[in-house]
Short mmCIF file of C-alpha atoms in Angstrom, two decimals:
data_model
loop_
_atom_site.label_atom_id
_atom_site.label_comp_id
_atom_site.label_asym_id
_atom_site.label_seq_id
_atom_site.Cartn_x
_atom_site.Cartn_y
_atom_site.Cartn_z
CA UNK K 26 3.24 20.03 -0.91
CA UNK K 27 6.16 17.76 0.26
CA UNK K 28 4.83 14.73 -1.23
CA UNK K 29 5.49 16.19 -5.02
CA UNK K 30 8.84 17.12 -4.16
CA UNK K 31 9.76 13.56 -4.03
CA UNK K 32 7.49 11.91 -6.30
CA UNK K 33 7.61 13.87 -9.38
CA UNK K 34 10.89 13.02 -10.40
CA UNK K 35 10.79 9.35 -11.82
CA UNK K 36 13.40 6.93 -12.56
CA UNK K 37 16.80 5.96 -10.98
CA UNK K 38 20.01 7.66 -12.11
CA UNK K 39 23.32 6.75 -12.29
CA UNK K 40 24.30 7.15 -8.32
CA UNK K 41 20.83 4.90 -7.78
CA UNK K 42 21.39 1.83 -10.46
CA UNK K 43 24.79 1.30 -8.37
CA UNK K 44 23.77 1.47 -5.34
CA UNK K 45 20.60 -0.68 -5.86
CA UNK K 46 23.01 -2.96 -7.74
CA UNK K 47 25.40 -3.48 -4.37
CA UNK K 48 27.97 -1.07 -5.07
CA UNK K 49 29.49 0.55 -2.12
CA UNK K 50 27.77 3.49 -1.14
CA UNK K 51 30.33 5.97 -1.38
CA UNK K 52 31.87 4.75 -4.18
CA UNK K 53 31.23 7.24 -6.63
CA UNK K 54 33.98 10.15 -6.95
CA UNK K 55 35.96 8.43 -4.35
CA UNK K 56 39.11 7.84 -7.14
CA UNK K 57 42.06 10.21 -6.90
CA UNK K 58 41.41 11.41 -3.83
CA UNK K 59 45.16 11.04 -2.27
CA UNK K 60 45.91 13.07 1.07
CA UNK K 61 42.44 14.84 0.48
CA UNK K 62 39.96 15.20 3.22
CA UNK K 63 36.71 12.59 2.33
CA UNK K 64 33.66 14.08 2.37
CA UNK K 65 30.49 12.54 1.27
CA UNK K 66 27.06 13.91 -0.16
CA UNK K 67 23.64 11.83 0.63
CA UNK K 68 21.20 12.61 -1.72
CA UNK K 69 17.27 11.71 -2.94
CA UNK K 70 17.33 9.20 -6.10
CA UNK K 71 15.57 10.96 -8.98
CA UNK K 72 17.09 11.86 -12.30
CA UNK K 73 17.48 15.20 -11.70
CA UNK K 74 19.02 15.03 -8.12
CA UNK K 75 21.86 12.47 -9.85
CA UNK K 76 22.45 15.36 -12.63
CA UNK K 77 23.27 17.85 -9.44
CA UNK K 78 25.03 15.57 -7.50
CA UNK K 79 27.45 13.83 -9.54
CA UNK K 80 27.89 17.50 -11.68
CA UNK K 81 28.19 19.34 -8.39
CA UNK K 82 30.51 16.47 -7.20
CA UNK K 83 32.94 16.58 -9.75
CA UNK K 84 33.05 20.15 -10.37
CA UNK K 85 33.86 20.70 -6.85
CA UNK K 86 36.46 18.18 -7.28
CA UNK K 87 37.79 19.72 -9.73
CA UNK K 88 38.04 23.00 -8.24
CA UNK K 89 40.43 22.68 -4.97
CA UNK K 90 43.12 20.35 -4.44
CA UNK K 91 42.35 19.98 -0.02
CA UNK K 92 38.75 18.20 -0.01
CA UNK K 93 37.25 15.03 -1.88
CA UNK K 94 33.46 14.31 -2.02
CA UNK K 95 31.92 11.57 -2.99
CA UNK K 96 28.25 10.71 -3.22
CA UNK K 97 25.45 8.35 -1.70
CA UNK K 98 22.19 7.73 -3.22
CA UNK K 99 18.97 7.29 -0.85
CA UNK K 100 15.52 6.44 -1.53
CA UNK K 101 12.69 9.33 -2.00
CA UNK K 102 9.02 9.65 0.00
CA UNK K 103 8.70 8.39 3.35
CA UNK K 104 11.68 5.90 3.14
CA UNK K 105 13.72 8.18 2.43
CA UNK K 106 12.27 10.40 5.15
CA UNK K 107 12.87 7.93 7.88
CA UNK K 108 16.23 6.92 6.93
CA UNK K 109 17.22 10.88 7.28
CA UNK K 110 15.38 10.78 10.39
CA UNK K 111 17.44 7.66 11.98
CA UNK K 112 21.23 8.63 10.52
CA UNK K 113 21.09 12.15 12.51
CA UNK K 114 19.26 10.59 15.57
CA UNK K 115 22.33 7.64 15.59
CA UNK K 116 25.39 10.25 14.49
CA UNK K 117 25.58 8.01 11.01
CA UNK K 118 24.90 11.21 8.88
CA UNK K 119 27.05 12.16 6.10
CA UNK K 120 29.10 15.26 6.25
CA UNK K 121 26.38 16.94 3.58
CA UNK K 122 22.71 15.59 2.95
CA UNK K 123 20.20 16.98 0.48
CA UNK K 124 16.95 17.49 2.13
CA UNK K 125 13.54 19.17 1.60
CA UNK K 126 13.71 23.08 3.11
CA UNK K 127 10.22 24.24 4.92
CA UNK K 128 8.03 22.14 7.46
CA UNK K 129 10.36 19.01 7.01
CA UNK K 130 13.30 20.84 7.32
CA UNK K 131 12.14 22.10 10.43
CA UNK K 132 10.41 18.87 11.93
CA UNK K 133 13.87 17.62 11.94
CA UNK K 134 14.56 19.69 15.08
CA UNK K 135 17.60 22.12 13.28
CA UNK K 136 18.65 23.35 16.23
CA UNK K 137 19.89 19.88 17.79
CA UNK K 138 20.90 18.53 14.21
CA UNK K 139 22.06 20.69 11.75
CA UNK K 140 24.86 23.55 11.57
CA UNK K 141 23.82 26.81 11.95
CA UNK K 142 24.92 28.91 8.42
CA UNK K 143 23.23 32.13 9.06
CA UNK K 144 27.02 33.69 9.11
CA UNK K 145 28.44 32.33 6.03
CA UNK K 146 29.06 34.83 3.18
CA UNK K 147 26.59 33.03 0.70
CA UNK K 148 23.84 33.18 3.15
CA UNK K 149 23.59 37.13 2.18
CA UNK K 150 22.84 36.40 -1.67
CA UNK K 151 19.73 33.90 -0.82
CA UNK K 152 16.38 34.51 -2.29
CA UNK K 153 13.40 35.51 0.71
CA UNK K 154 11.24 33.00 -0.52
CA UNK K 155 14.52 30.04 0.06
CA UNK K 156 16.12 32.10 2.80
CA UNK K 157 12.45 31.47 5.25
CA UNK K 158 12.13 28.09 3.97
CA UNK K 159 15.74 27.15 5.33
CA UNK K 160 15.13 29.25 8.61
CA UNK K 161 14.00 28.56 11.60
CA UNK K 162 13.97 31.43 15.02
CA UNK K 163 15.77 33.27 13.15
CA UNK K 164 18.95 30.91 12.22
CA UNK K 165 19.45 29.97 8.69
CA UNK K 166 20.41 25.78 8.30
CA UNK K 167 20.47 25.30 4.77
CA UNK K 168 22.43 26.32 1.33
CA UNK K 169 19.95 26.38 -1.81
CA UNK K 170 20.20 22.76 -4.07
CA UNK K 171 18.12 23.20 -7.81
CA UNK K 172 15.00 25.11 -8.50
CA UNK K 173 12.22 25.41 -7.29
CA UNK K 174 8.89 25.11 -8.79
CA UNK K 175 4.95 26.61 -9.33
CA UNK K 176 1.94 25.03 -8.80
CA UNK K 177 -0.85 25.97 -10.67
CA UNK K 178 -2.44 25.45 -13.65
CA UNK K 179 -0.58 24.15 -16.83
CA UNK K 180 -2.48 25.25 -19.84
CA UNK K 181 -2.25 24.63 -23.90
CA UNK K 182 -1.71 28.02 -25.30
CA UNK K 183 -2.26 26.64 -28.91
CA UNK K 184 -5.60 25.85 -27.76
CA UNK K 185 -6.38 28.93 -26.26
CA UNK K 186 -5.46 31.03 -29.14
CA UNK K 187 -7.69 29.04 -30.93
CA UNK K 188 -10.84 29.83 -28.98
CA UNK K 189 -9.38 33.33 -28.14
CA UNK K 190 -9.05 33.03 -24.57
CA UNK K 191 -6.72 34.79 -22.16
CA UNK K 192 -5.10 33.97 -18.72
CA UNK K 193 -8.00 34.59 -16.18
CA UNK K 194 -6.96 36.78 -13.24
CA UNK K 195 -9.69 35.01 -11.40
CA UNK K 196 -11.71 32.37 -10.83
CA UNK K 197 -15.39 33.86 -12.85
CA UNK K 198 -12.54 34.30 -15.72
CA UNK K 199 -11.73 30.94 -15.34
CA UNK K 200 -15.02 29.37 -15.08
CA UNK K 201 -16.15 31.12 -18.21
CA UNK K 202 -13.16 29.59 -20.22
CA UNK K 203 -14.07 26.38 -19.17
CA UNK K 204 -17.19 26.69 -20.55
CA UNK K 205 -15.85 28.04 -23.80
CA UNK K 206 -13.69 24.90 -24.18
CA UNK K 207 -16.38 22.72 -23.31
CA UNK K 208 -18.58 24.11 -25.94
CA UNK K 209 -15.69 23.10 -28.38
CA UNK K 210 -15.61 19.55 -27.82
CA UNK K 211 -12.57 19.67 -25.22
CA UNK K 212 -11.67 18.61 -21.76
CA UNK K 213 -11.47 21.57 -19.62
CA UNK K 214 -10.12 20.76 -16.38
CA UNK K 215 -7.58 17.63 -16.05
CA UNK K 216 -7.37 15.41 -12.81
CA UNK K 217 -5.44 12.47 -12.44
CA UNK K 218 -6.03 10.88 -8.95
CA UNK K 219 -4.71 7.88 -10.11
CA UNK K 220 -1.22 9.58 -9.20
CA UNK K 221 -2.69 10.43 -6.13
CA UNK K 222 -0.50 13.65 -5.00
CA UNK K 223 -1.80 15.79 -8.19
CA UNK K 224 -5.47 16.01 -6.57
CA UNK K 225 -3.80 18.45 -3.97
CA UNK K 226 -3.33 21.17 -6.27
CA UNK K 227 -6.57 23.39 -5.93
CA UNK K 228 -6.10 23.65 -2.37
CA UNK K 229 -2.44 23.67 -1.99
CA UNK K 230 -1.61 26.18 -5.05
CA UNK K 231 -4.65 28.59 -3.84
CA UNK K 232 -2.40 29.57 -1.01
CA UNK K 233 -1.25 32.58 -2.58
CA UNK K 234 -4.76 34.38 -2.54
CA UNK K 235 -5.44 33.23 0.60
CA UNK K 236 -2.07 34.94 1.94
CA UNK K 237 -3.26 38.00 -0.74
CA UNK K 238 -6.55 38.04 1.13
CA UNK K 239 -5.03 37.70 5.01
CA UNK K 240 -1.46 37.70 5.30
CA UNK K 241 -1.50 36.50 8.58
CA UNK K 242 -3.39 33.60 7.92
CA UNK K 243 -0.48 30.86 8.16
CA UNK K 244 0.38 32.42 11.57
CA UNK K 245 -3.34 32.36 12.73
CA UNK K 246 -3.29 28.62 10.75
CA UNK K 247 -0.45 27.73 13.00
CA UNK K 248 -2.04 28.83 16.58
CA UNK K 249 -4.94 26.98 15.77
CA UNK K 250 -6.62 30.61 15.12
CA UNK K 251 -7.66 29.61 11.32
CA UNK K 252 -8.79 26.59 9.94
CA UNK K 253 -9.44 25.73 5.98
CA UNK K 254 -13.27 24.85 7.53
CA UNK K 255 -13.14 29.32 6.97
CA UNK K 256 -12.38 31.77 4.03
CA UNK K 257 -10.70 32.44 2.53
CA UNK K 258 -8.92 28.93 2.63
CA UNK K 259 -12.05 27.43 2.42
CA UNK K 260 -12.01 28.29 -1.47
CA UNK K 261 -9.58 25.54 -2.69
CA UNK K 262 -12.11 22.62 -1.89
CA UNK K 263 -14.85 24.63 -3.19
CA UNK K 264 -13.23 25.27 -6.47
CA UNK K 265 -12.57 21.18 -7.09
CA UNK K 266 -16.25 21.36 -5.77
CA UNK K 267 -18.05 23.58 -8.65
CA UNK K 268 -15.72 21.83 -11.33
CA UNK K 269 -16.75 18.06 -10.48
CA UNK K 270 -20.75 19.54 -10.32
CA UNK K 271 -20.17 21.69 -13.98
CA UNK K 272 -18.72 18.59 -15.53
CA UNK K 273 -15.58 20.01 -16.27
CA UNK K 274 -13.45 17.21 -15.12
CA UNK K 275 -11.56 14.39 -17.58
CA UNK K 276 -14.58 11.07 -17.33
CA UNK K 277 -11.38 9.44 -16.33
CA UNK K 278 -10.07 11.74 -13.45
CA UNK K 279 -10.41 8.71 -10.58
CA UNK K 280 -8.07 6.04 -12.19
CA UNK K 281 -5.81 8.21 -14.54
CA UNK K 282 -2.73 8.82 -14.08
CA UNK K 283 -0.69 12.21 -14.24
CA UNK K 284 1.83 10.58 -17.46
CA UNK K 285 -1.69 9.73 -18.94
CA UNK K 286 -3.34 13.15 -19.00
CA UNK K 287 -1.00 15.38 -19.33
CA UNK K 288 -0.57 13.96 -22.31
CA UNK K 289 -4.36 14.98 -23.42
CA UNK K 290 -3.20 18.59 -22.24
CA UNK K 291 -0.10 18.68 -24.57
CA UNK K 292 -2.36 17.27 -27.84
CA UNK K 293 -4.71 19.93 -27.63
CA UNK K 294 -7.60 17.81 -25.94
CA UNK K 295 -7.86 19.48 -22.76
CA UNK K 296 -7.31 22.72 -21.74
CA UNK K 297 -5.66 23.12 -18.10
CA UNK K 298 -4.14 20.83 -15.79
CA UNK K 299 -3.58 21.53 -12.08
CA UNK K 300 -0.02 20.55 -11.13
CA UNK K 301 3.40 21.11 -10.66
CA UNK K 302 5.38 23.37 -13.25
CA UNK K 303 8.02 20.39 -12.99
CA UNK K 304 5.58 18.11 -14.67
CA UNK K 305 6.84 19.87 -18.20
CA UNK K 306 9.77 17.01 -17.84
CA UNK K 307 7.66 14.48 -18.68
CA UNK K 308 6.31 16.28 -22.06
CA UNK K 309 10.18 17.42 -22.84
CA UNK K 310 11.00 13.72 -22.61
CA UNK K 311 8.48 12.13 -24.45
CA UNK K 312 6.73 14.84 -26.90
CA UNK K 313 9.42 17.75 -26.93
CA UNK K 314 7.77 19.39 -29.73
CA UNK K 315 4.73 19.58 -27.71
CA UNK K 316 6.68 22.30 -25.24
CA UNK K 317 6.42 25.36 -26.73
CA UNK K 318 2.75 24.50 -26.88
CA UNK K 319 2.35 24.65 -22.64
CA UNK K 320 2.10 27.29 -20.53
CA UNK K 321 1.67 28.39 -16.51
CA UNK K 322 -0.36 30.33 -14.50
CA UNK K 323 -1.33 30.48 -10.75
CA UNK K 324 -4.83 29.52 -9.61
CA UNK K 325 -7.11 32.53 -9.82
CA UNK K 326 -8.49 33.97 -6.88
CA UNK K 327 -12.48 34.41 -6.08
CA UNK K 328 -12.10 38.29 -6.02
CA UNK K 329 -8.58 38.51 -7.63
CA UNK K 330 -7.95 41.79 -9.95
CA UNK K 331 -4.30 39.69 -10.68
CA UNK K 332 -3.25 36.42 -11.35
CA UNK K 333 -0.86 35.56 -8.70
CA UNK K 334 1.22 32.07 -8.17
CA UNK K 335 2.19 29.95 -5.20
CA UNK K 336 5.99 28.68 -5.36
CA UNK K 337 7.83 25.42 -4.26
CA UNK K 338 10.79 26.34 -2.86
CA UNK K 339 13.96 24.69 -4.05
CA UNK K 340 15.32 21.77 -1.71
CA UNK K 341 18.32 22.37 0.31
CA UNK K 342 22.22 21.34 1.79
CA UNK K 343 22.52 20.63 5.31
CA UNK K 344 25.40 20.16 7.32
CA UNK K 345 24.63 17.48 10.52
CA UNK K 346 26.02 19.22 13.74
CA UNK K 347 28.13 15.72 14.36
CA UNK K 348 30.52 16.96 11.80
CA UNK K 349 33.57 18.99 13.50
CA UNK K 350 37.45 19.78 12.35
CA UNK K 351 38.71 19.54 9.10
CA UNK K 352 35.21 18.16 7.73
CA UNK K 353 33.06 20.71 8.55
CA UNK K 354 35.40 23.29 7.00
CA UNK K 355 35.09 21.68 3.97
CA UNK K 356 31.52 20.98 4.01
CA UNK K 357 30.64 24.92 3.84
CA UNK K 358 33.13 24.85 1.38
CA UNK K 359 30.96 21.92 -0.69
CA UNK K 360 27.89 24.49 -0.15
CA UNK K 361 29.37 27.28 -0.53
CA UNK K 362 30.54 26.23 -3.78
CA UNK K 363 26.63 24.98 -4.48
CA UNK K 364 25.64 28.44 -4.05
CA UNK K 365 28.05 30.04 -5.84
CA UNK K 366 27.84 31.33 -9.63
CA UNK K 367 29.72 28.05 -10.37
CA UNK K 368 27.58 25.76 -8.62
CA UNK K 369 24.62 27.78 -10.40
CA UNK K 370 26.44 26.92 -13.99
CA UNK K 371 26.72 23.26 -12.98
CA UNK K 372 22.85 22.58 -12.14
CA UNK K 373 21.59 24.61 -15.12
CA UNK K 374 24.10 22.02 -16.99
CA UNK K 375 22.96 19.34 -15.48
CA UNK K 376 19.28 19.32 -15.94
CA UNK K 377 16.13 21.60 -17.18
CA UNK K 378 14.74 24.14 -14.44
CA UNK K 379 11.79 24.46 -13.26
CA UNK K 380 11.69 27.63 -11.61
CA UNK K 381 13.56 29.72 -9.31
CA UNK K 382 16.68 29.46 -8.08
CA UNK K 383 17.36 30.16 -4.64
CA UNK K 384 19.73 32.64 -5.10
CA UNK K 385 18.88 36.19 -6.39
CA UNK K 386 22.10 35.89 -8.41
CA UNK K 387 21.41 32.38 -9.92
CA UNK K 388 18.93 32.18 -13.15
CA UNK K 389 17.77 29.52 -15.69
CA UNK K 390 19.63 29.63 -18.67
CA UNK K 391 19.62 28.00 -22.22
CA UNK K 392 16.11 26.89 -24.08
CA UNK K 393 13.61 27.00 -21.38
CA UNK K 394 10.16 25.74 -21.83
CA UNK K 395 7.59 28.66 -21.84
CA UNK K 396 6.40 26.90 -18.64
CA UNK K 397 9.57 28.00 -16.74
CA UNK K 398 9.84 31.16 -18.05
CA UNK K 399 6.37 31.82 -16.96
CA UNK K 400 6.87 30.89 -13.25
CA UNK K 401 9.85 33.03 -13.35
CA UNK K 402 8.23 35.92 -14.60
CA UNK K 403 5.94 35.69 -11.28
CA UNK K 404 8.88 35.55 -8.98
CA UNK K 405 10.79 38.67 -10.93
CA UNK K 406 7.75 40.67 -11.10
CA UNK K 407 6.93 40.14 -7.21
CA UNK K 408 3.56 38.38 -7.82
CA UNK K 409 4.87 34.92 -6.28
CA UNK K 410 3.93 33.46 -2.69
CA UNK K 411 6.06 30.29 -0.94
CA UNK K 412 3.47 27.51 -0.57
CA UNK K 413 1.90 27.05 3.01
CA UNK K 414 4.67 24.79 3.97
CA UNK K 415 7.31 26.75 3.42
CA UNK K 416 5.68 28.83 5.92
CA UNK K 417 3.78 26.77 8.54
CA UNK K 418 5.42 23.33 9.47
CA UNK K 419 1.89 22.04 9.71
CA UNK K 420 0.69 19.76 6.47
CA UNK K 421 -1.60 17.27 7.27
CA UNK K 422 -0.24 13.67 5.59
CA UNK K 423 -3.93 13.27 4.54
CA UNK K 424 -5.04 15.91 2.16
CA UNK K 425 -4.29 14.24 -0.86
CA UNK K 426 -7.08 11.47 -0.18
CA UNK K 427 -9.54 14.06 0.95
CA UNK K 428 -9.64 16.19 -2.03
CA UNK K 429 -10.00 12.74 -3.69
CA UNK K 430 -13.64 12.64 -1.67
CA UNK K 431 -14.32 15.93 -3.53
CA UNK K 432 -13.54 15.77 -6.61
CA UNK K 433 -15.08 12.65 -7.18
CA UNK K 434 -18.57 13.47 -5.76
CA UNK K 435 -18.34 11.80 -2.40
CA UNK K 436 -18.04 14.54 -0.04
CA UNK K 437 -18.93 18.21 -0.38
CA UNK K 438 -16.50 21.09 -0.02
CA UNK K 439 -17.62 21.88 3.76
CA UNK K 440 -17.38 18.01 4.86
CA UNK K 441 -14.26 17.47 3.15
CA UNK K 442 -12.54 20.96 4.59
CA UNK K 443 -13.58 19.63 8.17
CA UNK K 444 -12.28 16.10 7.57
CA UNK K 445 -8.91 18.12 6.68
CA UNK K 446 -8.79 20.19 9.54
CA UNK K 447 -9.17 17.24 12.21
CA UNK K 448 -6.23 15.33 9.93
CA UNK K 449 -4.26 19.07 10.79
CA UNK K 450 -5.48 18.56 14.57
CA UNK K 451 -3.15 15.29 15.13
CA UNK K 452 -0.25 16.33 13.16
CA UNK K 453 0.23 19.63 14.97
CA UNK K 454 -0.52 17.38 17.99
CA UNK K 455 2.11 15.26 16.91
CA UNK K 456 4.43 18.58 16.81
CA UNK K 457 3.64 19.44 20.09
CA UNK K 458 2.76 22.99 18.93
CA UNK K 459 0.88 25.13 21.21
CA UNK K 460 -2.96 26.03 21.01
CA UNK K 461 -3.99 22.53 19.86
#
């Protein structure tokens, strides 16, 4: 789900107040550099990315005496997309860029623009899940930058001890807590589609028992040889379906907005909330002693027997293929050192995980939120699938307003699956990918 990558972490950091401000791009760890080699880091404004760049930045620094990095701040979402986009296409790139890994990694052609890093000695210590996401015929482009995260469904465990409910392993299970917490006077089932993104979640986090039910479905998907029209992909719209027709949703679900609800979901009012396991930031900012109260677990399957959970992989490093010499050595240096156990120490420093790290050597630390340590239980225990596109560069730009159609009555499950697969139709068009 690329959008959520980009949009769930709000607010401009340090790195981004200068730069909007008219501060030279640049100019941030570019003091004391003397005889050093420059190098310089582009990275997506958020909060969190600041924390890893300027901690990643300065540790690096701090660490070698030959190389001296200092950092530039873009904007997230599509303008931020584009202007990635136009610096490799006109040689302007930085010597290291923070980038999404999966289908936009690879729809920015890695072969003619980035460095290959398949034979660095880091690339052996990757996770699968980030090591496929950063790969494309077979090459690995990408070192792993901060966690990754689950989507699924965020749920008050206060709440359901109280009405003595356990995690569902599939959907029935589900549907028959629902109706529990209805009968008590509570919201089961939060939507915000005011924050348009978060209505993606049924279809998008289902991914993992559609792979569980045909794990060749995202190569099918990608020859044109499945479509989400079918089971078992088919599932995900009929799920937002049979909760908009039971009643289950928040009266609210067209216009709220996901800071709104999920504030509902930590007071005890509702239940579950679809979404991204990153979305525990905004209760750790604003009601921290509301954390300990949430909890994660992957959307259940029609026939499941176990509750399984769909990742987001972590974002990654790239190196542009413009940079040669002295630079390039020390850019796999820079993400080399991002990979390392040092570089692991520095982003578990510099802000709260939210799942996964993609190295197998690299794990959250500290006072977690139960949410985290729920989505990594998943990926220790083996019962954790990469999202579709991690997998498929195909993600139609669309989806988000469809499931909108759904979930608010307009369209029916079938209609709205259709509508999605002729939205899939022109983007793998667009990619020029055979069979379409």
């Amino acid at each position: 789900m690329t959008v959520t990558r980009k949009t769930f972490l709000t607010g401009l950091g340090a790195g981004a107040l200068l730069a909007a401000s008219g501060c030279q791009s640049g100019s941030l760890g570019s003091s004391g550099g003397g005889n050093r080699v420059p190098l310089k880091l582009l990275y997506s404004t958020g909060n969190t990315n600041t924390a890893y760049a300027e901690g990643l930045m300065k540790a690096f620094n701090e660490s070698q005496d030959r190389y001296q990095v200092s950092i530039e701040v873009r904007p997230g979402g599509g303008e931020g997309d584009n202007i990635v986009k136009t610096r490799l296409a006109t040689g302007e790139m930085p010597e290291i860029f923070q980038y999404n890994s999966g289908s936009l990694m690879r729809n920015i052609n890695p072969e003619r623009n980035l460095v290959d890093l398949s034979g660095e000695s880091w690339a052996s210590n990757l996770t699968d899940a980030f090591r496929t996401a950063v790969t494309m015929d077979g090459r690995v482009y990408g070192g792993p930058w901060g966690s990754g995260s689950g989507g699924g469904i965020m749920y008050n465990t206060k709440l359901y001890a109280e009405l003595g409910l356990s995690v569902p392993k599939n959907w029935d299970e589900f549907m028959a807590n629902n109706a529990k917490v209805k009968a008590a006077g509570k919201i089961p089932v939060l939507q915000s589609y005011g924050t348009t993104w978060t209505s993606q979640l049924f279809i998008l986090g289902d991914y993992a028992n559609v792979a569980k039910a045909d794990p060749q479905w995202a190569d099918k998907y990608t020859k044109n040889q499945a479509t989400f029209s079918q089971e078992p992909a088919l599932a995900g719209f009929q799920y937002t379906e049979e909760l908009f027709k039971a009643g289950y949703f928040n009266p609210d679900a067209a216009a709220a907005t996901q800071e709104q609800v999920i504030v509902k979901l930590a007071n005890g009012e509702a239940a579950h909330f679809p979404i991204l396991s990153s979305s525990i930031d905004i209760i750790s900012k604003n009601q921290p002693d509301k954390v300990a109260d949430l909890g994660f677990f992957g959307i259940p399957g029609k026939r499941a027997t176990q509750n399984i959970l769909t990742t987001w992989v972590c974002n990654g490093l790239y190196i542009p293929k413009t940079v040669t010499g002295e630079k390039l050595e020390g850019a796999k240096e820079f993400v080399k050192f991002a990979a390392s156990d040092a570089g692991c120490q520095v982003q578990n420093a510099g802000a709260q995980p939210n799942g996964p790290y993609g190295t197998k050597t690299c794990k959250p630390t500290g006072d977690v939120p139960r949410v985290v340590k729920d989505i990594v239980a998943y990926a220790d225990a083996g019962t954790s699938v990469s999202a579709l596109e991690f997998v498929s560069p195909i993600k139609g730009p669309n989806l988000e307003h469809i499931v909108f159609l759904v979930g608010t009555g307009q369209k029916t499950a079938v209609e709205a699956a259709a509508l999605y697969d002729e939205d899939l139709k022109k983007q793998a068009q667009q990619l020029g990918l055979p069979g379409w």
